[in-house]
Coordinates of C-alpha atoms in Angstrom, one line a residue:
X1499 CA 0.0 0.0 0.0
X1500 CA 2.8 2.4 0.8
X1501 CA 4.3 2.0 -2.6
X1502 CA 1.0 3.2 -4.2
X1503 CA 1.5 6.5 -2.4
X1504 CA 5.2 6.8 -3.1
X1505 CA 4.9 10.1 -5.1
X1506 CA 3.6 11.8 -1.9
X1507 CA 6.6 10.7 0.2
X1508 CA 9.9 12.4 -0.2
X1509 CA 12.8 10.0 -0.3
X1510 CA 10.5 7.0 -0.5
X1511 CA 12.9 4.5 -2.0
X1512 CA 15.6 5.4 0.5
X1513 CA 13.2 4.9 3.4
X1514 CA 11.8 1.7 2.1
X1515 CA 15.1 0.0 1.1
X1516 CA 15.4 -2.2 4.2
X1517 CA 11.9 -3.6 3.5
X1518 CA 12.2 -3.9 -0.3
X1519 CA 15.5 -5.8 0.1
X1520 CA 13.3 -8.6 1.4
X1521 CA 11.6 -8.9 -2.0
X1522 CA 14.8 -9.5 -4.0
X1523 CA 15.1 -12.6 -6.1
X1524 CA 16.9 -15.4 -4.4
X1525 CA 16.3 -14.2 -0.8
X1526 CA 15.5 -16.9 1.7
X1527 CA 11.9 -17.8 2.3
X1528 CA 12.2 -17.0 6.0
X1529 CA 11.8 -13.2 6.7
X1530 CA 14.0 -11.8 9.4
X1531 CA 12.4 -8.7 10.8
X1532 CA 15.2 -6.5 12.1
X1533 CA 15.1 -3.2 14.1
X1534 CA 16.2 -1.4 10.9
X1535 CA 13.2 -2.8 9.0
X1536 CA 10.9 -1.9 11.9
X1537 CA 12.3 1.7 11.8
X1538 CA 11.7 1.8 8.0
X1539 CA 8.1 0.7 8.5
X1540 CA 7.6 3.4 11.2
X1541 CA 9.1 6.1 9.0
X1542 CA 6.9 5.2 6.0
X1543 CA 3.8 5.0 8.2
X1544 CA 4.6 8.4 9.7
X1545 CA 5.2 9.9 6.3
X1546 CA 1.8 8.7 5.1
X1547 CA 0.0 9.8 8.2
X1548 CA 1.7 13.2 8.1
X1549 CA -0.3 13.9 5.0
X1550 CA 2.1 16.2 3.1
X1551 CA -0.1 17.9 0.5
X1552 CA 1.1 18.2 -3.0
X1553 CA 0.1 21.3 -5.0
X1554 CA -1.7 21.0 -8.3
X1555 CA 0.4 22.1 -11.3
X1556 CA -0.3 25.4 -12.9
X1557 CA 0.9 25.2 -16.5
X1558 CA 1.0 29.0 -16.8
X1559 CA 3.8 29.2 -14.2
X1560 CA 7.4 28.0 -14.5
X1561 CA 8.4 24.7 -13.0
X1562 CA 11.5 24.0 -10.9
X1563 CA 13.2 20.6 -10.6
X1564 CA 15.6 19.5 -7.8
X1565 CA 17.6 16.4 -8.5
X1566 CA 20.1 14.5 -6.4
X1567 CA 21.9 11.1 -6.3
X1568 CA 23.5 9.1 -3.6
X1569 CA 25.4 5.8 -3.5
X1570 CA 22.2 3.8 -3.5
X1571 CA 19.4 5.9 -5.0
X1572 CA 18.1 8.9 -7.0
X1573 CA 15.7 11.6 -5.9
X1574 CA 13.9 14.5 -7.5
X1575 CA 11.1 16.9 -6.7
X1576 CA 9.0 19.0 -9.1
X1577 CA 8.0 22.3 -7.6
X1578 CA 6.2 25.6 -8.4
X1579 CA 5.9 28.9 -6.5
X1580 CA 2.5 29.6 -5.1
X1581 CA 0.8 33.0 -4.7
X1582 CA 2.9 33.8 -1.6
X1583 CA 6.2 33.1 -3.5
X1584 CA 6.8 29.8 -1.6
X1585 CA 7.8 26.7 -3.5
X1586 CA 5.3 23.9 -3.2
X1587 CA 6.0 20.3 -4.2
X1588 CA 4.0 18.9 -7.2
X1589 CA 5.6 15.4 -7.4
X1590 CA 8.2 13.5 -5.5
X1591 CA 10.3 10.9 -7.3
X1592 CA 12.7 8.3 -5.9
X1593 CA 14.5 5.3 -7.4
X1594 CA 16.8 2.7 -5.9
X1595 CA 19.9 2.3 -8.1
X1596 CA 20.6 -1.0 -9.8
X1597 CA 23.8 -2.8 -8.6
X1598 CA 25.6 -1.8 -11.8
X1599 CA 24.5 1.9 -11.4
X1600 CA 25.9 1.9 -7.9
X1601 CA 29.4 1.6 -9.4
X1602 CA 28.9 4.7 -11.6
X1603 CA 31.2 7.7 -10.9
X1604 CA 29.6 10.6 -9.0
X1605 CA 29.0 12.7 -12.2
X1606 CA 27.4 9.7 -13.9
X1607 CA 25.0 9.2 -10.9
X1608 CA 24.1 12.9 -10.8
X1609 CA 23.5 13.0 -14.5
X1610 CA 21.5 9.8 -14.4
X1611 CA 19.3 11.5 -11.7
X1612 CA 18.7 14.4 -14.0
X1613 CA 17.9 12.4 -17.1
X1614 CA 15.7 9.9 -15.2
X1615 CA 13.8 12.7 -13.4
X1616 CA 13.2 14.7 -16.6
X1617 CA 12.0 11.7 -18.5
X1618 CA 9.5 10.9 -15.6
X1619 CA 8.4 14.5 -15.5
X1620 CA 8.2 15.0 -19.2
X1621 CA 4.4 15.5 -19.3
X1622 CA 5.0 18.6 -17.1
X1623 CA 8.2 19.9 -18.7
X1624 CA 8.2 19.2 -22.4
X1625 CA 8.2 22.3 -24.6
X1626 CA 8.3 24.5 -21.5
X1627 CA 11.2 26.5 -20.0
X1628 CA 12.2 25.3 -16.5
X1629 CA 15.1 25.3 -14.1
X1630 CA 16.9 22.3 -12.7
X1631 CA 18.9 22.6 -9.4
X1632 CA 21.7 20.2 -8.8
X1633 CA 24.5 20.0 -6.2
X1634 CA 26.9 18.7 -8.8
X1635 CA 28.5 21.7 -10.6
X1636 CA 29.9 19.9 -13.7
X1637 CA 26.3 19.3 -14.8
X1638 CA 25.9 23.0 -15.5
X1639 CA 28.3 22.7 -18.4
X1640 CA 27.5 19.1 -19.5
X1641 CA 25.7 20.5 -22.6
X1642 CA 29.1 21.8 -23.8
X1643 CA 30.8 18.5 -23.1
X1644 CA 33.4 17.0 -25.5
X1645 CA 35.1 13.9 -24.2
X1646 CA 35.5 10.2 -24.1
X1647 CA 32.7 9.3 -21.7
X1648 CA 30.1 7.9 -24.1
X1649 CA 27.5 7.5 -21.3
X1650 CA 27.6 11.2 -20.4
X1651 CA 27.7 12.2 -24.1
X1652 CA 24.5 10.1 -24.8
X1653 CA 22.7 11.7 -21.8
X1654 CA 23.9 15.1 -22.9
X1655 CA 22.2 14.5 -26.3
X1656 CA 19.0 13.4 -24.6
X1657 CA 18.9 16.5 -22.4
X1658 CA 19.1 18.8 -25.5
X1659 CA 15.4 18.1 -26.0
X1660 CA 14.7 20.3 -23.0
X1661 CA 14.6 24.1 -22.7
X1662 CA 16.1 24.4 -19.2
X1663 CA 18.6 26.3 -17.0
X1664 CA 20.8 24.1 -14.9
X1665 CA 21.8 25.8 -11.7
X1666 CA 24.4 24.6 -9.2
X1667 CA 23.7 24.9 -5.5
X1668 CA 25.5 23.7 -2.4
X1669 CA 24.7 20.2 -1.4
X1670 CA 23.4 21.3 2.0
X1671 CA 20.9 23.6 0.3
X1672 CA 19.5 21.0 -2.1
X1673 CA 15.8 20.4 -1.7
X1674 CA 16.3 16.7 -2.0
X1675 CA 19.1 16.6 0.6
X1676 CA 18.0 19.2 3.1
X1677 CA 14.4 20.1 2.2
X1678 CA 15.2 23.8 2.0
X1679 CA 15.1 26.3 -0.8
X1680 CA 18.2 26.6 -2.8
X1681 CA 20.1 29.7 -3.6
X1682 CA 19.9 31.2 -7.0
X1683 CA 23.1 31.3 -8.9
X1684 CA 24.0 31.9 -12.5
X1685 CA 22.6 29.1 -14.6
X1686 CA 24.1 27.0 -17.4
X1687 CA 21.4 27.3 -20.2
X1688 CA 20.1 24.4 -22.3
X1689 CA 17.7 25.0 -25.0
X1690 CA 15.9 22.8 -27.5

């Protein structure tokens, strides 16, 4: 049931990992319920009961996307400013990294987070100008990339379909990491 409401829960996959690990192929038939799994259950239950309200999207206003990656997962949030000028969440996204993705370099994980989030959010973002905030500064110039990393080059080409500004922010200010509003800095511009 909690999985059904995952878009309402920030960091859902990170919170649920101890429980979802039990569902992996090849796991023993006997479930060992640990304190860590009990804490994950409690955190999910609290997140669902807390009732964080998502805002409805207003397609006449600009969207803002925050992306982040860790060693084990990806996270993103789509936001818009309300009438009071406060950013309100529209959609939360999270994804556990596959074992092969966990071995990616930091820039590859951060770029994967951006590509994955924008593909998931495409119904909101396609053919609109928006801003992406990331705590990984090399992503602000990824669109100018020339180099030997074929994976980053492919993702850079995918991102050219979007009309976006990519803005670097300190990791401690990232909405995904710290749930606070990020500072505005000079953006790297991407346009379709």
